[in-house]
mmCIF file of N, CA and C in Angstrom:
data_model
loop_
_atom_site.group_PDB
_atom_site.id
_atom_site.type_symbol
_atom_site.label_atom_id
_atom_site.label_comp_id
_atom_site.label_asym_id
_atom_site.label_seq_id
_atom_site.Cartn_x
_atom_site.Cartn_y
_atom_site.Cartn_z
ATOM 1 N N MET A 1 -30.900 18.171 45.807
ATOM 2 C CA MET A 1 -32.220 18.065 45.215
ATOM 3 C C MET A 1 -33.252 18.624 46.195
ATOM 4 N N ALA A 2 -34.128 19.456 45.696
ATOM 5 C CA ALA A 2 -35.145 20.104 46.531
ATOM 6 C C ALA A 2 -36.212 19.107 46.967
ATOM 7 N N ARG A 3 -36.704 19.289 48.172
ATOM 8 C CA ARG A 3 -37.786 18.459 48.692
ATOM 9 C C ARG A 3 -39.115 19.021 48.206
ATOM 10 N N ARG A 4 -39.926 18.172 47.552
ATOM 11 C CA ARG A 4 -41.249 18.592 47.054
ATOM 12 C C ARG A 4 -42.245 18.582 48.207
ATOM 13 N N ILE A 5 -42.981 19.682 48.350
ATOM 14 C CA ILE A 5 -43.958 19.791 49.428
ATOM 15 C C ILE A 5 -45.263 20.380 48.905
ATOM 16 N N ILE A 6 -46.304 20.187 49.677
ATOM 17 C CA ILE A 6 -47.599 20.821 49.449
ATOM 18 C C ILE A 6 -47.893 21.662 50.677
ATOM 19 N N LEU A 7 -48.294 22.906 50.468
ATOM 20 C CA LEU A 7 -48.657 23.793 51.571
ATOM 21 C C LEU A 7 -50.167 23.756 51.757
ATOM 22 N N ASP A 8 -50.607 23.317 52.942
ATOM 23 C CA ASP A 8 -52.024 23.351 53.310
ATOM 24 C C ASP A 8 -52.207 24.578 54.186
ATOM 25 N N THR A 9 -53.051 25.509 53.762
ATOM 26 C CA THR A 9 -53.078 26.814 54.412
ATOM 27 C C THR A 9 -54.483 27.380 54.564
ATOM 28 N N ASP A 10 -54.619 28.247 55.552
ATOM 29 C CA ASP A 10 -55.814 29.080 55.696
ATOM 30 C C ASP A 10 -55.368 30.539 55.550
ATOM 31 N N ILE A 11 -54.577 30.791 54.546
ATOM 32 C CA ILE A 11 -53.997 32.111 54.288
ATOM 33 C C ILE A 11 -55.080 33.185 54.382
ATOM 34 N N GLY A 12 -54.733 34.281 55.030
ATOM 35 C CA GLY A 12 -55.679 35.385 55.146
ATOM 36 C C GLY A 12 -56.191 35.613 56.554
ATOM 37 N N THR A 13 -56.077 34.626 57.426
ATOM 38 C CA THR A 13 -56.502 34.810 58.813
ATOM 39 C C THR A 13 -55.506 35.703 59.539
ATOM 40 N N ASP A 14 -54.247 35.340 59.431
ATOM 41 C CA ASP A 14 -53.132 36.101 59.994
ATOM 42 C C ASP A 14 -52.045 36.163 58.933
ATOM 43 N N ILE A 15 -50.960 36.825 59.230
ATOM 44 C CA ILE A 15 -49.873 36.996 58.273
ATOM 45 C C ILE A 15 -48.984 35.754 58.189
ATOM 46 N N ASP A 16 -49.094 34.831 59.158
ATOM 47 C CA ASP A 16 -48.166 33.703 59.233
ATOM 48 C C ASP A 16 -48.169 32.818 57.995
ATOM 49 N N ASP A 17 -49.329 32.556 57.415
ATOM 50 C CA ASP A 17 -49.384 31.691 56.235
ATOM 51 C C ASP A 17 -48.812 32.379 54.997
ATOM 52 N N ALA A 18 -48.984 33.666 54.899
ATOM 53 C CA ALA A 18 -48.373 34.401 53.780
ATOM 54 C C ALA A 18 -46.854 34.363 53.909
ATOM 55 N N TYR A 19 -46.349 34.509 55.133
ATOM 56 C CA TYR A 19 -44.901 34.384 55.365
ATOM 57 C C TYR A 19 -44.421 32.979 55.021
ATOM 58 N N ALA A 20 -45.186 31.973 55.398
ATOM 59 C CA ALA A 20 -44.805 30.586 55.101
ATOM 60 C C ALA A 20 -44.727 30.366 53.595
ATOM 61 N N LEU A 21 -45.716 30.870 52.866
ATOM 62 C CA LEU A 21 -45.701 30.736 51.409
ATOM 63 C C LEU A 21 -44.505 31.461 50.808
ATOM 64 N N ALA A 22 -44.236 32.656 51.264
ATOM 65 C CA ALA A 22 -43.085 33.416 50.772
ATOM 66 C C ALA A 22 -41.779 32.686 51.077
ATOM 67 N N PHE A 23 -41.653 32.136 52.279
ATOM 68 C CA PHE A 23 -40.455 31.404 52.665
ATOM 69 C C PHE A 23 -40.236 30.196 51.756
ATOM 70 N N ILE A 24 -41.297 29.446 51.522
ATOM 71 C CA ILE A 24 -41.202 28.255 50.664
ATOM 72 C C ILE A 24 -40.775 28.648 49.256
ATOM 73 N N LEU A 25 -41.384 29.699 48.714
ATOM 74 C CA LEU A 25 -41.051 30.125 47.356
ATOM 75 C C LEU A 25 -39.606 30.601 47.244
ATOM 76 N N ALA A 26 -39.067 31.162 48.308
ATOM 77 C CA ALA A 26 -37.698 31.685 48.282
ATOM 78 C C ALA A 26 -36.647 30.635 48.638
ATOM 79 N N SER A 27 -37.077 29.485 49.118
ATOM 80 C CA SER A 27 -36.144 28.480 49.609
ATOM 81 C C SER A 27 -35.683 27.545 48.491
ATOM 82 N N PRO A 28 -34.376 27.486 48.219
ATOM 83 C CA PRO A 28 -33.876 26.555 47.207
ATOM 84 C C PRO A 28 -33.962 25.094 47.663
ATOM 85 N N GLU A 29 -34.148 24.867 48.957
ATOM 86 C CA GLU A 29 -34.253 23.507 49.477
ATOM 87 C C GLU A 29 -35.643 22.915 49.305
ATOM 88 N N LEU A 30 -36.617 23.762 48.949
ATOM 89 C CA LEU A 30 -38.004 23.318 48.829
ATOM 90 C C LEU A 30 -38.554 23.589 47.441
ATOM 91 N N GLU A 31 -39.378 22.656 46.967
ATOM 92 C CA GLU A 31 -40.093 22.837 45.700
ATOM 93 C C GLU A 31 -41.579 22.715 45.994
ATOM 94 N N LEU A 32 -42.305 23.788 45.786
ATOM 95 C CA LEU A 32 -43.736 23.801 46.079
ATOM 96 C C LEU A 32 -44.490 23.110 44.950
ATOM 97 N N ALA A 33 -45.073 21.955 45.266
ATOM 98 C CA ALA A 33 -45.812 21.176 44.271
ATOM 99 C C ALA A 33 -47.261 21.627 44.163
ATOM 100 N N GLY A 34 -47.770 22.287 45.200
ATOM 101 C CA GLY A 34 -49.146 22.742 45.181
ATOM 102 C C GLY A 34 -49.535 23.381 46.497
ATOM 103 N N VAL A 35 -50.682 24.042 46.472
ATOM 104 C CA VAL A 35 -51.223 24.705 47.656
ATOM 105 C C VAL A 35 -52.664 24.244 47.811
ATOM 106 N N THR A 36 -53.035 23.889 49.028
ATOM 107 C CA THR A 36 -54.432 23.576 49.315
ATOM 108 C C THR A 36 -54.971 24.640 50.265
ATOM 109 N N ILE A 37 -56.211 25.016 50.038
ATOM 110 C CA ILE A 37 -56.849 26.085 50.807
ATOM 111 C C ILE A 37 -57.970 25.495 51.647
ATOM 112 N N ALA A 38 -57.975 25.832 52.937
ATOM 113 C CA ALA A 38 -58.983 25.314 53.854
ATOM 114 C C ALA A 38 -59.501 26.423 54.750
ATOM 115 N N ASN A 39 -60.662 26.182 55.360
ATOM 116 C CA ASN A 39 -61.204 27.004 56.436
ATOM 117 C C ASN A 39 -62.021 28.205 55.954
ATOM 118 N N ASN A 40 -63.264 28.227 56.319
ATOM 119 C CA ASN A 40 -64.202 29.327 56.062
ATOM 120 C C ASN A 40 -64.319 29.684 54.578
ATOM 121 N N ARG A 41 -64.101 30.951 54.229
ATOM 122 C CA ARG A 41 -64.291 31.463 52.864
ATOM 123 C C ARG A 41 -63.106 31.068 51.982
ATOM 124 N N THR A 42 -63.079 29.817 51.604
ATOM 125 C CA THR A 42 -61.938 29.283 50.857
ATOM 126 C C THR A 42 -61.756 29.970 49.507
ATOM 127 N N ASP A 43 -62.834 30.436 48.902
ATOM 128 C CA ASP A 43 -62.711 31.134 47.616
ATOM 129 C C ASP A 43 -61.907 32.424 47.767
ATOM 130 N N GLN A 44 -62.138 33.148 48.840
ATOM 131 C CA GLN A 44 -61.403 34.389 49.085
ATOM 132 C C GLN A 44 -59.949 34.103 49.465
ATOM 133 N N ARG A 45 -59.743 33.067 50.237
ATOM 134 C CA ARG A 45 -58.381 32.685 50.622
ATOM 135 C C ARG A 45 -57.582 32.259 49.391
ATOM 136 N N ALA A 46 -58.225 31.538 48.491
ATOM 137 C CA ALA A 46 -57.546 31.096 47.275
ATOM 138 C C ALA A 46 -57.086 32.288 46.441
ATOM 139 N N LYS A 47 -57.886 33.333 46.394
ATOM 140 C CA LYS A 47 -57.496 34.527 45.640
ATOM 141 C C LYS A 47 -56.207 35.129 46.184
ATOM 142 N N LEU A 48 -56.037 35.111 47.500
ATOM 143 C CA LEU A 48 -54.800 35.629 48.103
ATOM 144 C C LEU A 48 -53.598 34.783 47.694
ATOM 145 N N ALA A 49 -53.749 33.462 47.788
ATOM 146 C CA ALA A 49 -52.644 32.572 47.413
ATOM 147 C C ALA A 49 -52.313 32.708 45.934
ATOM 148 N N LEU A 50 -53.335 32.757 45.101
ATOM 149 C CA LEU A 50 -53.118 32.897 43.656
ATOM 150 C C LEU A 50 -52.421 34.216 43.327
ATOM 151 N N LYS A 51 -52.790 35.276 44.019
ATOM 152 C CA LYS A 51 -52.153 36.587 43.798
ATOM 153 C C LYS A 51 -50.678 36.528 44.160
ATOM 154 N N MET A 52 -50.357 35.912 45.302
ATOM 155 C CA MET A 52 -48.949 35.782 45.698
ATOM 156 C C MET A 52 -48.169 34.960 44.690
ATOM 157 N N LEU A 53 -48.762 33.855 44.249
ATOM 158 C CA LEU A 53 -48.077 33.013 43.279
ATOM 159 C C LEU A 53 -47.870 33.760 41.958
ATOM 160 N N TYR A 54 -48.875 34.460 41.501
ATOM 161 C CA TYR A 54 -48.772 35.220 40.257
ATOM 162 C C TYR A 54 -47.707 36.314 40.369
ATOM 163 N N ASP A 55 -47.747 37.066 41.462
ATOM 164 C CA ASP A 55 -46.815 38.183 41.650
ATOM 165 C C ASP A 55 -45.362 37.733 41.758
ATOM 166 N N THR A 56 -45.143 36.485 42.141
ATOM 167 C CA THR A 56 -43.778 35.983 42.277
ATOM 168 C C THR A 56 -43.347 35.122 41.090
ATOM 169 N N GLY A 57 -44.157 35.107 40.040
ATOM 170 C CA GLY A 57 -43.810 34.334 38.850
ATOM 171 C C GLY A 57 -44.010 32.840 39.012
ATOM 172 N N ASN A 58 -44.895 32.460 39.895
ATOM 173 C CA ASN A 58 -45.140 31.047 40.167
ATOM 174 C C ASN A 58 -46.575 30.634 39.885
ATOM 175 N N SER A 59 -47.192 31.241 38.891
ATOM 176 C CA SER A 59 -48.592 30.955 38.590
ATOM 177 C C SER A 59 -48.793 29.537 38.050
ATOM 178 N N HIS A 60 -47.721 28.820 37.753
ATOM 179 C CA HIS A 60 -47.827 27.438 37.289
ATOM 180 C C HIS A 60 -48.107 26.455 38.438
ATOM 181 N N ILE A 61 -47.973 26.913 39.679
ATOM 182 C CA ILE A 61 -48.206 26.047 40.836
ATOM 183 C C ILE A 61 -49.713 25.935 41.071
ATOM 184 N N PRO A 62 -50.240 24.695 41.114
ATOM 185 C CA PRO A 62 -51.689 24.531 41.283
ATOM 186 C C PRO A 62 -52.171 24.869 42.690
ATOM 187 N N VAL A 63 -53.397 25.381 42.751
ATOM 188 C CA VAL A 63 -54.056 25.709 44.018
ATOM 189 C C VAL A 63 -55.378 24.945 44.056
ATOM 190 N N ALA A 64 -55.553 24.121 45.081
ATOM 191 C CA ALA A 64 -56.786 23.361 45.262
ATOM 192 C C ALA A 64 -57.606 24.027 46.360
ATOM 193 N N VAL A 65 -58.860 24.330 46.048
ATOM 194 C CA VAL A 65 -59.722 25.052 46.975
ATOM 195 C C VAL A 65 -60.653 24.060 47.671
ATOM 196 N N GLY A 66 -60.550 24.010 48.996
ATOM 197 C CA GLY A 66 -61.420 23.143 49.781
ATOM 198 C C GLY A 66 -62.814 23.727 49.898
ATOM 199 N N ARG A 67 -63.698 22.957 50.483
ATOM 200 C CA ARG A 67 -65.081 23.418 50.618
ATOM 201 C C ARG A 67 -65.166 24.531 51.655
ATOM 202 N N GLN A 68 -66.104 25.417 51.443
ATOM 203 C CA GLN A 68 -66.340 26.507 52.386
ATOM 204 C C GLN A 68 -66.973 25.936 53.644
ATOM 205 N N THR A 69 -66.513 26.411 54.816
ATOM 206 C CA THR A 69 -67.055 25.944 56.080
ATOM 207 C C THR A 69 -67.681 27.109 56.838
ATOM 208 N N GLU A 70 -68.504 26.782 57.795
ATOM 209 C CA GLU A 70 -69.205 27.806 58.572
ATOM 210 C C GLU A 70 -68.376 28.356 59.724
ATOM 211 N N THR A 71 -67.532 27.512 60.312
ATOM 212 C CA THR A 71 -66.746 27.949 61.462
ATOM 213 C C THR A 71 -65.276 27.936 61.122
ATOM 214 N N GLY A 72 -64.521 28.671 61.888
ATOM 215 C CA GLY A 72 -63.088 28.732 61.671
ATOM 216 C C GLY A 72 -62.301 27.904 62.660
ATOM 217 N N GLY A 73 -62.995 27.239 63.588
ATOM 218 C CA GLY A 73 -62.300 26.496 64.628
ATOM 219 C C GLY A 73 -62.002 25.070 64.231
ATOM 220 N N SER A 74 -61.659 24.291 65.222
ATOM 221 C CA SER A 74 -61.328 22.903 64.986
ATOM 222 C C SER A 74 -62.606 22.107 64.679
ATOM 223 N N VAL A 75 -62.406 20.907 64.220
ATOM 224 C CA VAL A 75 -63.514 20.036 63.853
ATOM 225 C C VAL A 75 -64.387 19.717 65.066
ATOM 226 N N ASN A 76 -63.813 19.703 66.248
ATOM 227 C CA ASN A 76 -64.530 19.313 67.461
ATOM 228 C C ASN A 76 -65.385 20.425 68.073
ATOM 229 N N GLN A 77 -65.435 21.583 67.486
ATOM 230 C CA GLN A 77 -66.227 22.672 68.072
ATOM 231 C C GLN A 77 -67.691 22.453 67.894
#
């Protein structure tokens, strides 16, 4: 039985989050229950995640868009 997970991502900063999403979608051991988008221009980041999900036939997976922030660093900056 696949483990259900949620991917919390800032996709679009570097390639690592796109690779993580691709890995999860290709893994039979994992079931992606949803994606949350965080950090800076969340609307633009969500478009990237939605495009990947659509292109891979996974447009049924929900994407939650967090609030847009001014900085890209940690909360303590």
